[in-house]
PDB file of C-alpha atoms (C1' of nucleotides) in Angstrom:
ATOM      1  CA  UNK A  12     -16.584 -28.370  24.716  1.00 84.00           C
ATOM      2  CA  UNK A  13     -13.846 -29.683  27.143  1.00 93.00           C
ATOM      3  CA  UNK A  14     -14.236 -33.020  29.000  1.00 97.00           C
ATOM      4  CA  UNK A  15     -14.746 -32.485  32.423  1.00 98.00           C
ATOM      5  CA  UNK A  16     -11.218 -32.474  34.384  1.00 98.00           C
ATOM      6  CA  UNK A  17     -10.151 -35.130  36.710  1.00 98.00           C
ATOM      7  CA  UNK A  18     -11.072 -32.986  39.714  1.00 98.00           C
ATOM      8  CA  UNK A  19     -14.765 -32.971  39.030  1.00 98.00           C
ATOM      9  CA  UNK A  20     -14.892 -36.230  40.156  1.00 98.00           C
ATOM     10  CA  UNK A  21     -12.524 -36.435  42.615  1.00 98.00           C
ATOM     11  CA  UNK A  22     -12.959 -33.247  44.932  1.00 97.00           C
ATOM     12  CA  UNK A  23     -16.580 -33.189  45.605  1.00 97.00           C
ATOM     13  CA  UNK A  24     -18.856 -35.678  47.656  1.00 98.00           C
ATOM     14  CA  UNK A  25     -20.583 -38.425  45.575  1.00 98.00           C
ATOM     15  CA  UNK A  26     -23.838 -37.193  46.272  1.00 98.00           C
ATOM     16  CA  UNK A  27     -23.207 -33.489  45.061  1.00 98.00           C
ATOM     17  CA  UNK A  28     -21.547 -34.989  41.494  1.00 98.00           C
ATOM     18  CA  UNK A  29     -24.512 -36.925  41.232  1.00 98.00           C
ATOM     19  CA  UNK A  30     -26.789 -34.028  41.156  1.00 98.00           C
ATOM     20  CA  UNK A  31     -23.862 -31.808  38.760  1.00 97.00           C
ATOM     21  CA  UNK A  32     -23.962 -35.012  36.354  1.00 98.00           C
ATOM     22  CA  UNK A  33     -27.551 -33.957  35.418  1.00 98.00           C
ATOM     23  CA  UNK A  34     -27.919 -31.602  32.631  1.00 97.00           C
ATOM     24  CA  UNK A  35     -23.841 -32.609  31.399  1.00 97.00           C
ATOM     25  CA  UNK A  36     -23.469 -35.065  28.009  1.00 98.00           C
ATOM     26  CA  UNK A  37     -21.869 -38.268  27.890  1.00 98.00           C
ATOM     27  CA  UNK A  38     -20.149 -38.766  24.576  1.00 98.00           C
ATOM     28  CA  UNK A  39     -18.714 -41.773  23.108  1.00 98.00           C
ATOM     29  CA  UNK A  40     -17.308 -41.438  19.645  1.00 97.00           C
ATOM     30  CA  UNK A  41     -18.186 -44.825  17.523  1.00 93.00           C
ATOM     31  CA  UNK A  42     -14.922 -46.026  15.387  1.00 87.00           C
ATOM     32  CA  UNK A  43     -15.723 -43.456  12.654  1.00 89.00           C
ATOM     33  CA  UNK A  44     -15.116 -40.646  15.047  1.00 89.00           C
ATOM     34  CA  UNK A  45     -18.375 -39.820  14.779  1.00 96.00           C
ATOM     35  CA  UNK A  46     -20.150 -38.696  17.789  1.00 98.00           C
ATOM     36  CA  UNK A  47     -22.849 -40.476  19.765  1.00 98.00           C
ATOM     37  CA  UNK A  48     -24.369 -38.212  22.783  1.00 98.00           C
ATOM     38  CA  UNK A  49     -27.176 -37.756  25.048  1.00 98.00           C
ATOM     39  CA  UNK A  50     -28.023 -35.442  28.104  1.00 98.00           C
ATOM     40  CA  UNK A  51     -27.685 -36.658  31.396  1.00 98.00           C
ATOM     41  CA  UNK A  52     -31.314 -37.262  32.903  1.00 98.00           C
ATOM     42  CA  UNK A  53     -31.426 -39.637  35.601  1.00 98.00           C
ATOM     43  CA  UNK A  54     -28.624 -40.614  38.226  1.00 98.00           C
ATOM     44  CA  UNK A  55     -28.278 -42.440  41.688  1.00 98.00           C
ATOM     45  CA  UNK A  56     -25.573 -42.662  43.990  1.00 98.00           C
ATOM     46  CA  UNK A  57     -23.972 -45.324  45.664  1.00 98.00           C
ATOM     47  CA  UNK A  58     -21.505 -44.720  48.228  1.00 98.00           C
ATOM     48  CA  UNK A  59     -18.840 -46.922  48.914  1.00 95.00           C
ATOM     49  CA  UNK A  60     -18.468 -48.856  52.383  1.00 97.00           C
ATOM     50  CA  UNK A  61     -21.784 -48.568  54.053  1.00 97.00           C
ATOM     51  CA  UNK A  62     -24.190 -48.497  51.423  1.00 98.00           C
ATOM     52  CA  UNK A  63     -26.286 -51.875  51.486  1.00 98.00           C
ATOM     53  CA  UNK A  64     -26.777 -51.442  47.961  1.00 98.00           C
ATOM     54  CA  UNK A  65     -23.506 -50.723  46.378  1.00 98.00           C
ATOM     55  CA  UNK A  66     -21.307 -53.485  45.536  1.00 98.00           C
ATOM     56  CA  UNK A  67     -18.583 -51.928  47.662  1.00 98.00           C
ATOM     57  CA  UNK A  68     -20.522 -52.684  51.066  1.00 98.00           C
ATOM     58  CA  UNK A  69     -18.570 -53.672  53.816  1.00 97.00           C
ATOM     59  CA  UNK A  70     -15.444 -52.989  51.696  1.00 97.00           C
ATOM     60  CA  UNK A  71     -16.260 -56.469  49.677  1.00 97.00           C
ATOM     61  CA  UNK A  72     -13.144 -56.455  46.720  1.00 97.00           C
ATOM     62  CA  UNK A  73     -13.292 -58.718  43.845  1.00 97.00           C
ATOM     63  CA  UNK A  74     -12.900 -58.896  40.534  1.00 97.00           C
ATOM     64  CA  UNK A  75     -16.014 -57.626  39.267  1.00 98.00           C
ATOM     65  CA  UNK A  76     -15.774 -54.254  41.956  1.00 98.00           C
ATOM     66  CA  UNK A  77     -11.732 -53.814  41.909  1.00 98.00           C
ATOM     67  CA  UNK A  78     -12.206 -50.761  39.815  1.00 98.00           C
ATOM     68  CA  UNK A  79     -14.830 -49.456  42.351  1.00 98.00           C
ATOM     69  CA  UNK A  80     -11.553 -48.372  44.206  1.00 98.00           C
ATOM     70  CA  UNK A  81      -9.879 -46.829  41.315  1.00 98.00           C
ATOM     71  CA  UNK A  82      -9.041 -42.755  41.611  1.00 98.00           C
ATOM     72  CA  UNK A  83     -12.439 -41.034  40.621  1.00 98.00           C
ATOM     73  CA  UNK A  84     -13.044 -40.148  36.940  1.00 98.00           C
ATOM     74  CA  UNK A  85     -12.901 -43.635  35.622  1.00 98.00           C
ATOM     75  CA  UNK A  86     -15.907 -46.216  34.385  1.00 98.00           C
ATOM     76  CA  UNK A  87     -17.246 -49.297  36.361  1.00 98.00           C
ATOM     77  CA  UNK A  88     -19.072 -51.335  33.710  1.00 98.00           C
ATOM     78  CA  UNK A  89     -21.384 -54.113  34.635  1.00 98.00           C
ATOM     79  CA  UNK A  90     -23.447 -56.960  33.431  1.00 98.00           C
ATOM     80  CA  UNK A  91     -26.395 -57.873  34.974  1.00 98.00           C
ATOM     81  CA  UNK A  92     -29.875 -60.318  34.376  1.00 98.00           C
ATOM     82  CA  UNK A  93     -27.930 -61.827  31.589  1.00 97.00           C
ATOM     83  CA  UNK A  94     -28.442 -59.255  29.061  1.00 97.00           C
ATOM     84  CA  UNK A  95     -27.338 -55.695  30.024  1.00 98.00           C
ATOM     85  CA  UNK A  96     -24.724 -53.637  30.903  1.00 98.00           C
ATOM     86  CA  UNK A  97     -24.718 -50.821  33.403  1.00 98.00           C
ATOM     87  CA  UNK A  98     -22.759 -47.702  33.072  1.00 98.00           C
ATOM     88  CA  UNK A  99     -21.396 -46.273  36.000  1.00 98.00           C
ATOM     89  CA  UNK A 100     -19.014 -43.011  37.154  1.00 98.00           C
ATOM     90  CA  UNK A 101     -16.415 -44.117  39.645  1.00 98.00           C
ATOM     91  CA  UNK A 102     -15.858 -40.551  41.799  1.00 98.00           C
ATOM     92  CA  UNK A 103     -13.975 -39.857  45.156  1.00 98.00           C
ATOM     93  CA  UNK A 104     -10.166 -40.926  46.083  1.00 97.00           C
ATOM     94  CA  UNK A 105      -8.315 -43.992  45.509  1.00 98.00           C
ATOM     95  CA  UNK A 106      -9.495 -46.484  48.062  1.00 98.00           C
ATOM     96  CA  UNK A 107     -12.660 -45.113  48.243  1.00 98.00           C
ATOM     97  CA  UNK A 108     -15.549 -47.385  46.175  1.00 98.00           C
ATOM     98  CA  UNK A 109     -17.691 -45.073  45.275  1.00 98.00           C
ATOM     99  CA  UNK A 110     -20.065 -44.925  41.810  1.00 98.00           C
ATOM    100  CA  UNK A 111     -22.615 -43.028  39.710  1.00 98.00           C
ATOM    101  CA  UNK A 112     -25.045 -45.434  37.658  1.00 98.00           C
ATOM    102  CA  UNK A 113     -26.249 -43.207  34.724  1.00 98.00           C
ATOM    103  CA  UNK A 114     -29.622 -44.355  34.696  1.00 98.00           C
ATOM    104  CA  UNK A 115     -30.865 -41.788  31.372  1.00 98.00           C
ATOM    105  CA  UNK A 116     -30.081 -39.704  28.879  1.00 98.00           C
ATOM    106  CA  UNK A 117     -31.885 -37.786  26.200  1.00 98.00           C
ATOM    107  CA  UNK A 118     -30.564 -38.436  22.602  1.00 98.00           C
ATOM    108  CA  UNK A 119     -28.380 -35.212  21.551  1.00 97.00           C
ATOM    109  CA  UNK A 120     -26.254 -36.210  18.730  1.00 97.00           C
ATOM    110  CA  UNK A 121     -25.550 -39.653  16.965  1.00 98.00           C
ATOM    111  CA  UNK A 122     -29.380 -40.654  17.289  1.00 98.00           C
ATOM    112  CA  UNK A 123     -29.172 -42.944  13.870  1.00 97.00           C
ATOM    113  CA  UNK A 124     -26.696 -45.038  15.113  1.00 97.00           C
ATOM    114  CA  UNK A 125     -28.602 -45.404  18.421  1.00 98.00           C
ATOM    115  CA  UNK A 126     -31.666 -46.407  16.148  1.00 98.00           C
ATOM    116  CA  UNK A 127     -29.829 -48.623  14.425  1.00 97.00           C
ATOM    117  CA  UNK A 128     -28.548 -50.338  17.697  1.00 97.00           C
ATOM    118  CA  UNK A 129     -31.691 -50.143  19.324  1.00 98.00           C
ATOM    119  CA  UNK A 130     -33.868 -51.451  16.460  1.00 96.00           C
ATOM    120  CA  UNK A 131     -37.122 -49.914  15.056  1.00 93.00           C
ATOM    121  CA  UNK A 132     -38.894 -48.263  18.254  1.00 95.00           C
ATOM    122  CA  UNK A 133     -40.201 -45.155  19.385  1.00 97.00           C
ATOM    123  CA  UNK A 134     -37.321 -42.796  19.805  1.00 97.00           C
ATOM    124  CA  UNK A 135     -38.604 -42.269  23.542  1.00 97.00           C
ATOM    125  CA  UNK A 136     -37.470 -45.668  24.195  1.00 98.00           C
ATOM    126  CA  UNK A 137     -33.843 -45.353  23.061  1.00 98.00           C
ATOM    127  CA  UNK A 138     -32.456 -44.543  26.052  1.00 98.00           C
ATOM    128  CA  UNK A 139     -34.838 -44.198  28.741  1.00 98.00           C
ATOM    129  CA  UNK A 140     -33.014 -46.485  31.039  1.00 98.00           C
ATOM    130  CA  UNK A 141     -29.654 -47.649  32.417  1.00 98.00           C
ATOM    131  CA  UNK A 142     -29.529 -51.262  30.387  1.00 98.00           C
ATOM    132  CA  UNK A 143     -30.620 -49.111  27.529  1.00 98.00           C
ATOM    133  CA  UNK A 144     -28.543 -46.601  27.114  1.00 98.00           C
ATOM    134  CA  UNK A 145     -26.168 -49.089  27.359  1.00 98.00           C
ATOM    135  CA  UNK A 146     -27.059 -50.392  24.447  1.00 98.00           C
ATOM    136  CA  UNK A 147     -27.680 -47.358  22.649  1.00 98.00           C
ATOM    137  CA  UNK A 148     -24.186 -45.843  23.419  1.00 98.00           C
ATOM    138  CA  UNK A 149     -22.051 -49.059  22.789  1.00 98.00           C
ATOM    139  CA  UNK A 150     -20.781 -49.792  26.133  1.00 98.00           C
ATOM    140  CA  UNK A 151     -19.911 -53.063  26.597  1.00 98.00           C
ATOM    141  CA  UNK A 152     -17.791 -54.794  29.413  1.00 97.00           C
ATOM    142  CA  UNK A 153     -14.710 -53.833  27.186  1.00 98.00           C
ATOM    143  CA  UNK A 154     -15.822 -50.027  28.632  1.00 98.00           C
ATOM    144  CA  UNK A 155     -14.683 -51.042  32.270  1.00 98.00           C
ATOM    145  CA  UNK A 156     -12.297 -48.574  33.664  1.00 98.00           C
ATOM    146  CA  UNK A 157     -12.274 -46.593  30.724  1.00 98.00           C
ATOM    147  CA  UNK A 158     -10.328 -43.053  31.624  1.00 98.00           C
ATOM    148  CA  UNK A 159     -12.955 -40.792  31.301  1.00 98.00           C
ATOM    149  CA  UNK A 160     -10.176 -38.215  31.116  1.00 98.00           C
ATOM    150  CA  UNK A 161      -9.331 -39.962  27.672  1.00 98.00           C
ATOM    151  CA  UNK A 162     -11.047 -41.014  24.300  1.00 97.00           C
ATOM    152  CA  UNK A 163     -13.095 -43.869  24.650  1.00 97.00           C
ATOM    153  CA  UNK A 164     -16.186 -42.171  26.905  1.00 98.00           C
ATOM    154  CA  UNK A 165     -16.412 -38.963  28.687  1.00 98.00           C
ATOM    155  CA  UNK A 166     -18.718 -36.221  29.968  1.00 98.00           C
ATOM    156  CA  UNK A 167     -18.427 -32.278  29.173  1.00 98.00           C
ATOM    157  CA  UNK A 168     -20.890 -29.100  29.646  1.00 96.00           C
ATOM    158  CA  UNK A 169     -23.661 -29.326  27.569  1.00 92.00           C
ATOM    159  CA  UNK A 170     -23.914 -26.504  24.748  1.00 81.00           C
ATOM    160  CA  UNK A 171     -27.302 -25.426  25.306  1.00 66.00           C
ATOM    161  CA  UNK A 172     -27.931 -26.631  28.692  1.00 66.00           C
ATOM    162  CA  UNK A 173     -31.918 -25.656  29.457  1.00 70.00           C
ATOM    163  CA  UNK A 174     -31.564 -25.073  33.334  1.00 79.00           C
ATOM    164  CA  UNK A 175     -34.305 -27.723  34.909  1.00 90.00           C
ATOM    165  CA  UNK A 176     -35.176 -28.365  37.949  1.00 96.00           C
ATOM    166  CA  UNK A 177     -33.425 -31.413  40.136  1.00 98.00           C
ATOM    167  CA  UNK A 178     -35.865 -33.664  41.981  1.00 98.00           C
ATOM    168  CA  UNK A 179     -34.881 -36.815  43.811  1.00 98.00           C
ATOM    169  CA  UNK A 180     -36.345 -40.096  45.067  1.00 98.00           C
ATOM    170  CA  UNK A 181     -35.387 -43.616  46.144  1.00 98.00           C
ATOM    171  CA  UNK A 182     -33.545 -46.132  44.018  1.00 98.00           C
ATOM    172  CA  UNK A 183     -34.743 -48.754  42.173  1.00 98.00           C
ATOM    173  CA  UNK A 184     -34.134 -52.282  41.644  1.00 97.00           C
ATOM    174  CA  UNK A 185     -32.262 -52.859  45.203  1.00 97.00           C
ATOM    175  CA  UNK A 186     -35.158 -53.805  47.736  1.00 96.00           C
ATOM    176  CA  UNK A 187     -32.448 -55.809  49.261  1.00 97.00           C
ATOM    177  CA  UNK A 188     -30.771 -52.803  50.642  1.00 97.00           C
ATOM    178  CA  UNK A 189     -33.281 -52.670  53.796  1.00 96.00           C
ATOM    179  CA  UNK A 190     -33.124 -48.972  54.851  1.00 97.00           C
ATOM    180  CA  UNK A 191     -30.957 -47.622  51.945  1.00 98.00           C
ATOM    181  CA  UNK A 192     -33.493 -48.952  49.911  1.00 97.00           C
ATOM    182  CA  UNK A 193     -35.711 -45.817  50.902  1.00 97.00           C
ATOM    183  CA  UNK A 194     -32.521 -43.209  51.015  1.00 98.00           C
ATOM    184  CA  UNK A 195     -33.017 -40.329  48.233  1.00 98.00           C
ATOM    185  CA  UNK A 196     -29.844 -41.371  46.057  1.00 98.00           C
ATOM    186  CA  UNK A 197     -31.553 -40.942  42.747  1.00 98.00           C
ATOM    187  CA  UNK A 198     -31.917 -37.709  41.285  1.00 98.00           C
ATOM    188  CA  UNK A 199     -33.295 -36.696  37.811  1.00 98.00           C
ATOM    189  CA  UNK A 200     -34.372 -33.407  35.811  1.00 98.00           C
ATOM    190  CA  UNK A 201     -38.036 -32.348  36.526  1.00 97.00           C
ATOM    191  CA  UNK A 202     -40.022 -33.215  33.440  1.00 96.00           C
ATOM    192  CA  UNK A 203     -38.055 -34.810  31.575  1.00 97.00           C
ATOM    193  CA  UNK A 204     -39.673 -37.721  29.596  1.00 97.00           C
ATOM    194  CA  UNK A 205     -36.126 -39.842  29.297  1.00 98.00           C
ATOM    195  CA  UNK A 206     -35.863 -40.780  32.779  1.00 98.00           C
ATOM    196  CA  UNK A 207     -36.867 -44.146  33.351  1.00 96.00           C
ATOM    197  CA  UNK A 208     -39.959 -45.765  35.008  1.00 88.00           C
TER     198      UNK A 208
ATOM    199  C1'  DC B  12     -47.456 -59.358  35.013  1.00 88.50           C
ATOM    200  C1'  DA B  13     -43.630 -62.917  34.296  1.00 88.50           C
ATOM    201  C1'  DA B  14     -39.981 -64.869  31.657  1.00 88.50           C
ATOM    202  C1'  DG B  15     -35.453 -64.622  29.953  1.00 88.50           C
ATOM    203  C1'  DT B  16     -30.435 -64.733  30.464  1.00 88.50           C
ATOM    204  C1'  DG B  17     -25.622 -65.782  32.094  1.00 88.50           C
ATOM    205  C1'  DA B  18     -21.831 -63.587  34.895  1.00 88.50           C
ATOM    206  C1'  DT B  19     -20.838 -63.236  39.565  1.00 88.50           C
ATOM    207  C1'  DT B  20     -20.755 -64.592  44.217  1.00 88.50           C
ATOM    208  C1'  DA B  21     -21.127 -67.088  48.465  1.00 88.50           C
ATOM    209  C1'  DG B  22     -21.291 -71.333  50.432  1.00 88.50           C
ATOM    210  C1'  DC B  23     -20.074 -76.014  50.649  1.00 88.50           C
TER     211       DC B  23
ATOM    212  C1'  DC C  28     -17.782 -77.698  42.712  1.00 88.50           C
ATOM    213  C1'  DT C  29     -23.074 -75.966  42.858  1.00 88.50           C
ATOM    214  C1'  DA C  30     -26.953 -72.992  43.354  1.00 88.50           C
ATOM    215  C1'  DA C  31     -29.001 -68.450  44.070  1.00 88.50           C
ATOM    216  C1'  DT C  32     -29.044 -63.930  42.897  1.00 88.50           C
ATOM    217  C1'  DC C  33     -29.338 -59.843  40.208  1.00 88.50           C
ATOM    218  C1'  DA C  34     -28.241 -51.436  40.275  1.00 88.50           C
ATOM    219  C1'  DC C  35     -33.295 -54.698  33.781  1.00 88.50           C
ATOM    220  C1'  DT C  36     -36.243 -54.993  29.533  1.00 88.50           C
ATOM    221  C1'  DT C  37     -39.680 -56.724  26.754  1.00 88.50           C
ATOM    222  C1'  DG C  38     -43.634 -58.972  25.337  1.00 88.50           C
ATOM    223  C1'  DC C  39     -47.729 -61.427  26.764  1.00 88.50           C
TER     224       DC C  39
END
DNA sequence: CAAGTGATTAGC
DNA sequence: CTAATCACTTGC
């Protein structure tokens, strides 16, 4: 299968690449070559200058969201609580901070080695959430604007894609946000028992 | 339900 | 410089 091309995540509006993510694998080959992959399940948006809960609001540039303005179809990696890393999709123009947190995935190939990274648990817990997967996949701050146009992480069609049905809801984890709190940025497949709680 | 954990940020 | 916060997970 062939990665997805630059323009997927340039030419469309965050919101609708959100939604297209679902049902698509992220891959990241571990350094035998050997592929680790999981379904895309779970997704929210967060949209660039006048979101209240994207890091991007207002425009704010540092260090830690530079990359937020990089040319869609890279990675924003961050750490957060002290423990996790969050893997994100950086889509639209140059100049324009917007991102995709993959929140789940369902374990398509590579599952061992996400045991094995995860430690003994049920294998519904491997990557039923965004610090998770994380984990699971490998990502690490050394992940942070990754090309996802090149070899270290990317997304293609999935082989046997089972069509599903999209629902959507409010984010989680930003009650800050006041009323983007409550906006339906999050989407995820109907049913599916990977998406988080 | 609450603790844990440390980078990041805003505010002196 | 210091202190508060945080796009979460796990174990009590």
């Amino acid at each position: 299968m062939d990665k997805l091309a630059r323009k997927f995540y340039t030419c469309s509006d965050t919101v609708l690449i959100a939604r297209e993510l679902l049902g698509k694998l992220l891959v990241v080959p571990d350094f035998d070559g050997k592929r680790v992959s999981g379904i895309i399940a779970e997704t929210e948006a967060y949209l660039g200058l006048e979101d209240k809960a994207a890091h991007s609001h207002l425009g704010r540039r540092t260090k830690r969201t530079e990359i937020m303005y990089a040319k869609g179809g890279v990675a924003y990696v961050f750490f957060v609580y002290g423990m996790y890393f969050q893997f994100n999709v950086v889509t639209g123009d140059e100049g324009s901070p917007h991102a995709i947190l993959i929140r789940a995935v369902e374990p398509c190939e590579g599952i061992d080695i996400m045991r094995k990274r995860r430690g003994t648990m049920p294998d519904k817990n491997l990557t039923s959430g965004p610090g998770k997967l994380a984990i699971a996949f490998g990502i690490d701050k050394s992940f942070n604007g990754a090309d996802l146009c090149g070899e270290r992480v990317w997304i293609e069609e999935s082989a046997n894609q089972t069509p599903a049905e999209i629902v959507c809801g409010s984010r989680v984890g930003i009650d800050y946000a006041e009323e983007w709190a409550e906006k339906p940025l999050r989407f995820w497949l109907k049913g599916n028992s990977f998406v988080s709680k």
